[in-house]
Coordinates of N, CA, C and O in Angstrom, one line a residue:
M1280 N 0.8 -1.2 0.0 CA 0.0 0.0 0.0 C 0.9 1.2 0.0 O 2.0 1.2 0.5
A1281 N 0.3 2.3 -0.5 CA 1.1 3.5 -0.5 C 0.8 4.4 0.7 O -0.2 4.2 1.4
W1282 N 1.6 5.4 0.9 CA 1.4 6.3 2.0 C 0.2 7.1 1.8 O -0.1 7.6 0.7
D1283 N -0.6 7.2 2.9 CA -1.9 8.0 2.8 C -1.9 8.9 4.1 O -2.1 8.3 5.2
S1284 N -1.8 10.2 3.9 CA -1.7 11.0 5.1 C -3.1 11.2 5.8 O -3.2 11.6 6.9
S1285 N -4.1 10.7 5.1 CA -5.5 10.8 5.7 C -5.8 9.6 6.6 O -6.8 9.6 7.3
R1286 N -5.0 8.6 6.6 CA -5.2 7.4 7.4 C -5.0 7.8 8.9 O -4.1 8.5 9.2
P1287 N -5.9 7.3 9.8 CA -5.8 7.7 11.2 C -4.7 6.8 11.8 O -4.4 5.7 11.4
V1288 N -4.0 7.4 12.8 CA -3.0 6.7 13.6 C -3.6 6.4 15.0 O -4.0 7.4 15.7
P1289 N -3.6 5.2 15.4 CA -4.1 4.9 16.8 C -3.1 5.2 17.9 O -2.5 4.3 18.5
W1290 N -3.0 6.5 18.2 CA -2.0 6.9 19.2 C -2.2 6.3 20.5 O -1.2 5.8 21.1
K1291 N -3.4 6.2 21.0 CA -3.7 5.7 22.4 C -3.2 4.2 22.4 O -2.6 3.8 23.4
R1292 N -3.6 3.5 21.4 CA -3.2 2.0 21.3 C -1.7 1.9 21.3 O -1.1 1.0 21.9
L1293 N -1.0 2.7 20.5 CA 0.4 2.6 20.4 C 1.1 2.9 21.7 O 2.0 2.1 22.1
I1294 N 0.6 3.9 22.4 CA 1.2 4.3 23.7 C 0.9 3.2 24.7 O 1.8 2.8 25.5
R1295 N -0.3 2.7 24.7 CA -0.7 1.7 25.7 C 0.1 0.4 25.4 O 0.6 -0.2 26.4
D1296 N 0.3 0.0 24.2 CA 1.1 -1.2 23.9 C 2.6 -1.0 24.4 O 3.2 -1.9 24.9
W1297 N 3.1 0.2 24.1 CA 4.5 0.4 24.6 C 4.6 0.4 26.1 O 5.5 -0.1 26.7
L1298 N 3.6 1.0 26.8 CA 3.6 1.0 28.2 C 3.6 -0.4 28.8 O 4.2 -0.8 29.8
L1299 N 2.8 -1.3 28.1 CA 2.7 -2.7 28.5 C 4.1 -3.3 28.3 O 4.5 -4.1 29.2
Y1300 N 4.7 -3.1 27.2 CA 6.0 -3.6 26.9 C 7.0 -3.1 27.9 O 7.8 -3.9 28.4
L1301 N 6.9 -1.8 28.3 CA 7.9 -1.3 29.2 C 7.7 -1.9 30.6 O 8.7 -2.3 31.2
A1302 N 6.5 -2.1 31.0 CA 6.3 -2.8 32.3 C 6.8 -4.2 32.4 O 7.5 -4.6 33.3
I1303 N 6.5 -5.0 31.3 CA 7.0 -6.4 31.2 C 8.5 -6.4 31.2 O 9.1 -7.2 31.9
M1304 N 9.1 -5.6 30.4 CA 10.6 -5.6 30.3 C 11.3 -5.1 31.6 O 12.3 -5.6 31.9
M1305 N 10.7 -4.2 32.3 CA 11.2 -3.7 33.5 C 11.2 -4.9 34.5 O 12.2 -5.1 35.2
V1306 N 10.2 -5.6 34.6 CA 10.1 -6.8 35.5 C 11.1 -7.8 35.1 O 11.9 -8.4 35.9
V1307 N 11.3 -8.1 33.8 CA 12.2 -9.1 33.3 C 13.6 -8.6 33.6 O 14.5 -9.4 34.1
F1308 N 14.0 -7.3 33.4 CA 15.3 -6.8 33.7 C 15.6 -6.9 35.2 O 16.7 -7.2 35.6
V1309 N 14.6 -6.6 36.0 CA 14.8 -6.6 37.5 C 15.1 -8.0 37.9 O 16.0 -8.3 38.8
V1310 N 14.4 -9.0 37.3 CA 14.6 -10.4 37.7 C 15.9 -10.9 37.2 O 16.7 -11.6 37.9
V1311 N 16.2 -10.7 35.9 CA 17.4 -11.2 35.3 C 18.7 -10.5 35.7 O 19.7 -11.1 36.0
L1312 N 18.6 -9.1 35.7 CA 19.8 -8.3 35.9 C 19.8 -7.7 37.4 O 20.0 -6.5 37.5
R1313 N 19.5 -8.5 38.4 CA 19.4 -8.0 39.7 C 20.5 -7.1 40.1 O 20.2 -5.9 40.5
D1314 N 21.7 -7.5 40.1 CA 22.8 -6.8 40.6 C 23.4 -5.8 39.5 O 24.0 -4.9 39.8
R1315 N 23.2 -6.2 38.2 CA 23.8 -5.4 37.2 C 22.8 -4.4 36.5 O 23.1 -3.8 35.5
M1316 N 21.7 -4.1 37.1 CA 20.7 -3.2 36.6 C 21.4 -1.8 36.7 O 21.8 -1.4 37.7
S1317 N 21.4 -1.1 35.6 CA 22.0 0.3 35.6 C 21.0 1.3 34.9 O 20.0 0.9 34.4
A1318 N 21.5 2.5 34.9 CA 20.7 3.6 34.3 C 20.6 3.4 32.8 O 19.7 3.8 32.2
G1319 N 21.6 2.7 32.2 CA 21.7 2.5 30.8 C 20.5 1.6 30.3 O 19.9 1.8 29.3
T1320 N 20.2 0.5 31.1 CA 19.1 -0.4 30.7 C 17.8 0.4 30.8 O 16.9 0.2 29.9
T1321 N 17.6 1.2 31.8 CA 16.4 1.9 32.0 C 16.3 3.0 30.9 O 15.2 3.2 30.3
A1322 N 17.4 3.6 30.6 CA 17.4 4.7 29.5 C 17.1 4.0 28.2 O 16.3 4.6 27.3
G1323 N 17.6 2.8 27.9 CA 17.3 2.1 26.7 C 15.9 1.8 26.5 O 15.3 1.9 25.4
L1324 N 15.2 1.4 27.6 CA 13.8 1.1 27.6 C 13.0 2.4 27.3 O 12.0 2.4 26.6
L1325 N 13.4 3.5 27.9 CA 12.7 4.8 27.7 C 12.9 5.3 26.3 O 12.0 5.9 25.8
V1326 N 14.1 5.1 25.7 CA 14.3 5.5 24.4 C 13.5 4.7 23.4 O 13.1 5.2 22.3
S1327 N 13.2 3.4 23.7 CA 12.4 2.6 22.8 C 11.0 3.1 22.6 O 10.4 2.8 21.6
G1328 N 10.5 3.9 23.6 CA 9.1 4.3 23.5 C 8.9 5.2 22.3 O 8.0 4.9 21.4
P1329 N 9.6 6.3 22.1 CA 9.4 7.1 20.9 C 9.6 6.4 19.6 O 8.9 6.5 18.6
L1330 N 10.6 5.5 19.6 CA 10.9 4.7 18.4 C 9.7 3.8 18.1 O 9.3 3.7 16.9
F1331 N 9.2 3.1 19.1 CA 8.0 2.2 18.9 C 6.8 3.0 18.3 O 6.2 2.6 17.4
V1332 N 6.5 4.1 19.0 CA 5.4 4.9 18.6 C 5.5 5.5 17.2 O 4.6 5.5 16.4
I1333 N 6.7 6.0 16.9 CA 6.9 6.6 15.5 C 6.9 5.5 14.5 O 6.2 5.7 13.4
L1334 N 7.5 4.4 14.7 CA 7.4 3.3 13.7 C 6.0 2.8 13.5 O 5.5 2.6 12.4
G1335 N 5.2 2.7 14.6 CA 3.8 2.3 14.5 C 3.0 3.3 13.8 O 2.1 3.0 13.0
A1336 N 3.3 4.6 13.9 CA 2.6 5.7 13.2 C 2.9 5.6 11.7 O 2.0 5.7 10.9
V1337 N 4.1 5.4 11.4 CA 4.5 5.3 10.0 C 3.8 4.0 9.3 O 3.3 4.1 8.2
L1338 N 3.8 2.9 10.0 CA 3.1 1.7 9.5 C 1.6 2.0 9.4 O 1.0 1.5 8.4
A1339 N 1.0 2.7 10.3 CA -0.4 3.0 10.2 C -0.7 3.9 9.0 O -1.7 3.7 8.3
K1340 N 0.2 4.8 8.7 CA 0.0 5.7 7.5 C 0.2 4.8 6.2 O -0.4 5.2 5.2
F1341 N 0.9 3.7 6.3 CA 1.0 2.8 5.1 C -0.1 1.9 5.0 O -0.3 1.1 4.1
G1342 N -1.0 1.8 6.1 CA -2.2 1.0 6.0 C -2.2 -0.2 6.9 O -3.1 -1.0 7.0
Y1343 N -1.1 -0.4 7.7 CA -1.0 -1.6 8.6 C -1.8 -1.3 9.9 O -1.6 -0.3 10.6
T1344 N -2.7 -2.2 10.2 CA -3.4 -2.1 11.5 C -3.4 -3.5 12.1 O -3.8 -4.5 11.4
R1345 N -3.0 -3.7 13.3 CA -3.0 -5.0 14.0 C -4.5 -5.3 14.4 O -5.2 -4.3 14.7
R1346 N -4.9 -6.5 14.3 CA -6.2 -6.9 14.7 C -6.3 -6.9 16.2 O -5.3 -7.3 16.9
T1347 N -7.4 -6.5 16.8 CA -7.6 -6.6 18.2 C -7.9 -8.1 18.6 O -8.3 -8.9 17.7
M1348 N -7.8 -8.4 19.9 CA -8.2 -9.7 20.3 C -9.7 -10.0 20.0 O -10.0 -11.1 19.7
K1349 N -10.5 -9.0 20.1 CA -11.9 -9.1 19.9 C -12.1 -9.6 18.4 O -12.9 -10.4 18.1
E1350 N -11.4 -8.9 17.5 CA -11.6 -9.3 16.1 C -11.1 -10.7 15.8 O -11.7 -11.4 15.0
L1351 N -9.9 -11.0 16.4 CA -9.4 -12.4 16.2 C -10.4 -13.5 16.7 O -10.6 -14.5 16.1
R1352 N -11.0 -13.2 17.9 CA -11.9 -14.2 18.4 C -13.1 -14.3 17.5 O -13.6 -15.4 17.3
A1353 N -13.6 -13.2 17.0 CA -14.8 -13.2 16.1 C -14.5 -14.0 14.9 O -15.3 -14.7 14.4
Q1354 N -13.3 -13.8 14.3 CA -12.9 -14.5 13.1 C -12.8 -16.0 13.3 O -13.3 -16.8 12.5
S1355 N -12.2 -16.4 14.5 CA -12.1 -17.8 14.7 C -13.5 -18.5 15.0 O -13.7 -19.6 14.6
Q1356 N -14.4 -17.7 15.6 CA -15.7 -18.3 15.8 C -16.5 -18.4 14.5 O -17.2 -19.4 14.3
A1357 N -16.3 -17.4 13.6 CA -16.9 -17.5 12.3 C -16.4 -18.7 11.5 O -17.2 -19.4 10.8
Q1358 N -15.1 -18.9 11.6 CA -14.5 -20.1 10.9 C -15.0 -21.4 11.5 O -15.3 -22.3 10.7
A1359 N -15.1 -21.5 12.8 CA -15.6 -22.7 13.4 C -17.1 -22.9 13.0 O -17.5 -24.1 12.8
A1360 N -17.9 -21.9 13.0 CA -19.3 -22.0 12.6 C -19.4 -22.5 11.1 O -20.3 -23.3 10.8
Q1361 N -18.5 -21.9 10.3 CA -18.6 -22.3 8.9 C -18.2 -23.8 8.7 O -18.8 -24.5 7.9
R1362 N -17.2 -24.3 9.5 CA -16.8 -25.7 9.4 C -17.9 -26.6 9.9 O -18.1 -27.7 9.4
A1363 N -18.6 -26.1 10.9 CA -19.7 -26.9 11.5 C -20.9 -27.1 10.5 O -21.6 -28.1 10.6
Q1364 N -21.1 -26.1 9.7 CA -22.2 -26.2 8.7 C -21.9 -27.1 7.5 O -22.8 -27.6 6.9
Q1365 N -20.6 -27.3 7.2 CA -20.2 -28.2 6.1 C -20.4 -29.6 6.5 O -20.0 -30.0 7.5
P1366 N -21.0 -30.4 5.6 CA -21.1 -31.8 5.8 C -19.7 -32.5 5.9 O -18.8 -32.0 5.2
V1367 N -19.6 -33.6 6.6 CA -18.4 -34.3 6.8 C -17.9 -34.8 5.4 O -18.7 -35.5 4.8
G1368 N -16.7 -34.6 5.0 CA -16.2 -35.2 3.8 C -16.6 -34.5 2.5 O -16.3 -35.0 1.4
S1369 N -17.3 -33.4 2.6 CA -17.8 -32.8 1.4 C -16.8 -31.9 0.8 O -16.8 -31.6 -0.4
A1370 N -15.8 -31.4 1.5 CA -14.9 -30.4 1.0 C -14.0 -31.1 -0.1 O -13.9 -30.6 -1.2
A1371 N -13.3 -32.1 0.2 CA -12.5 -32.7 -0.8 C -12.7 -34.2 -0.9 O -12.2 -34.9 -1.8
G1372 N -13.5 -34.8 0.0 CA -13.7 -36.2 0.0 C -12.4 -36.9 0.5 O -11.5 -36.3 0.9
P1373 N -12.5 -38.3 0.4 CA -11.3 -39.0 0.9 C -10.1 -38.8 -0.1 O -10.3 -38.7 -1.3
R1374 N -8.9 -38.7 0.4 CA -7.8 -38.6 -0.4 C -7.5 -39.8 -1.3 O -7.6 -40.9 -0.8
A1375 N -7.1 -39.6 -2.5 CA -6.8 -40.7 -3.3 C -5.4 -41.2 -3.0 O -4.5 -40.5 -2.5
K1376 N -5.2 -42.5 -3.2 CA -3.9 -43.1 -2.9 C -2.9 -42.6 -3.9 O -3.1 -42.6 -5.1
P1377 N -1.7 -42.2 -3.4 CA -0.7 -41.7 -4.3 C -0.1 -42.8 -5.2 O -0.1 -43.9 -4.8
A1378 N 0.4 -42.4 -6.3 CA 1.0 -43.4 -7.3 C 2.3 -43.9 -6.7 O 3.0 -43.2 -6.0
P1379 N 2.6 -45.2 -6.9 CA 3.9 -45.7 -6.4 C 5.1 -45.1 -7.0 O 5.1 -44.7 -8.2
T1380 N 6.1 -45.0 -6.2 CA 7.4 -44.4 -6.7 C 8.5 -45.4 -6.4 O 8.3 -46.5 -5.9
K1381 N 9.8 -45.0 -6.7 CA 10.9 -45.9 -6.4 C 11.0 -46.1 -5.0 O 11.5 -47.2 -4.5
R1382 N 10.6 -45.2 -4.2 CA 10.8 -45.3 -2.7 C 9.7 -46.1 -2.0 O 9.9 -46.5 -0.9
T1383 N 8.6 -46.1 -2.7 CA 7.4 -46.8 -2.1 C 7.3 -48.2 -2.7 O 7.5 -48.4 -3.9
S1384 N 6.8 -49.2 -2.0 CA 6.6 -50.5 -2.6 C 5.3 -50.4 -3.4 O 4.4 -49.8 -3.0
S1385 N 5.3 -51.1 -4.5 CA 4.1 -51.1 -5.3 C 3.3 -52.3 -5.0 O 2.4 -52.6 -5.8
G1386 N 3.6 -53.0 -4.0 CA 2.9 -54.1 -3.6 C 3.5 -55.4 -4.2 O 3.2 -56.5 -3.7
A1387 N 4.3 -55.3 -5.1 CA 5.0 -56.5 -5.7 C 6.4 -56.7 -5.1 O 7.2 -55.7 -5.1
G1388 N 6.6 -57.8 -4.6 CA 7.9 -58.1 -4.0 C 8.1 -57.4 -2.7 O 7.4 -56.5 -2.3
G1389 N 9.1 -57.8 -2.0 CA 9.4 -57.2 -0.7 C 10.8 -56.7 -0.7 O 11.2 -56.1 -1.8
R1390 N 11.5 -56.9 0.3 CA 12.9 -56.4 0.4 C 13.7 -57.4 -0.4 O 13.5 -58.6 -0.5
P1391 N 14.8 -56.8 -1.0 CA 15.7 -57.8 -1.7 C 16.4 -58.7 -0.8 O 16.6 -58.3 0.4
G1392 N 16.6 -59.9 -1.2 CA 17.2 -60.9 -0.3 C 18.6 -60.6 0.0 O 19.3 -59.9 -0.8
S1393 N 19.2 -61.1 1.0 CA 20.6 -60.8 1.4 C 21.4 -62.0 0.9 O 20.9 -63.1 0.6
K1394 N 22.7 -61.7 0.7 CA 23.6 -62.7 0.2 C 23.8 -63.8 1.2 O 23.8 -63.5 2.4
R1395 N 24.1 -65.0 0.8 CA 24.3 -66.1 1.7 C 25.7 -65.9 2.4 O 26.6 -65.5 1.7
K1396 N 25.8 -66.2 3.6 CA 27.0 -66.1 4.3 C 27.8 -67.4 4.1 O 27.2 -68.5 4.1
R1397 N 29.1 -67.4 4.0 CA 29.9 -68.6 3.8 C 30.3 -69.2 5.1 O 30.6 -68.8 6.1

């Protein structure tokens, strides 16, 4: 898709997602880097915020929008309902047996015999 300046940017969602990421990563850093936690790790997390929001805004202007959990649930329920309405075996029927190849036995013969030991 092309850039469209009239597309809306979900600022609240971008900021909320980043704050959630920030909280989770702070907990992970506190647990993993107990003694080595420094101002640099915290500053790195804080710098990631504007980068995340700006990148998300650019992607939104190009037309990318992530689906919400509500939309994903509705889609999976619709697919399940559609599968429930189809009769069993109507989509493709039973699969046909594939043609024999060099690697598969064609039903004739078994393994080649072994040489006699002396």
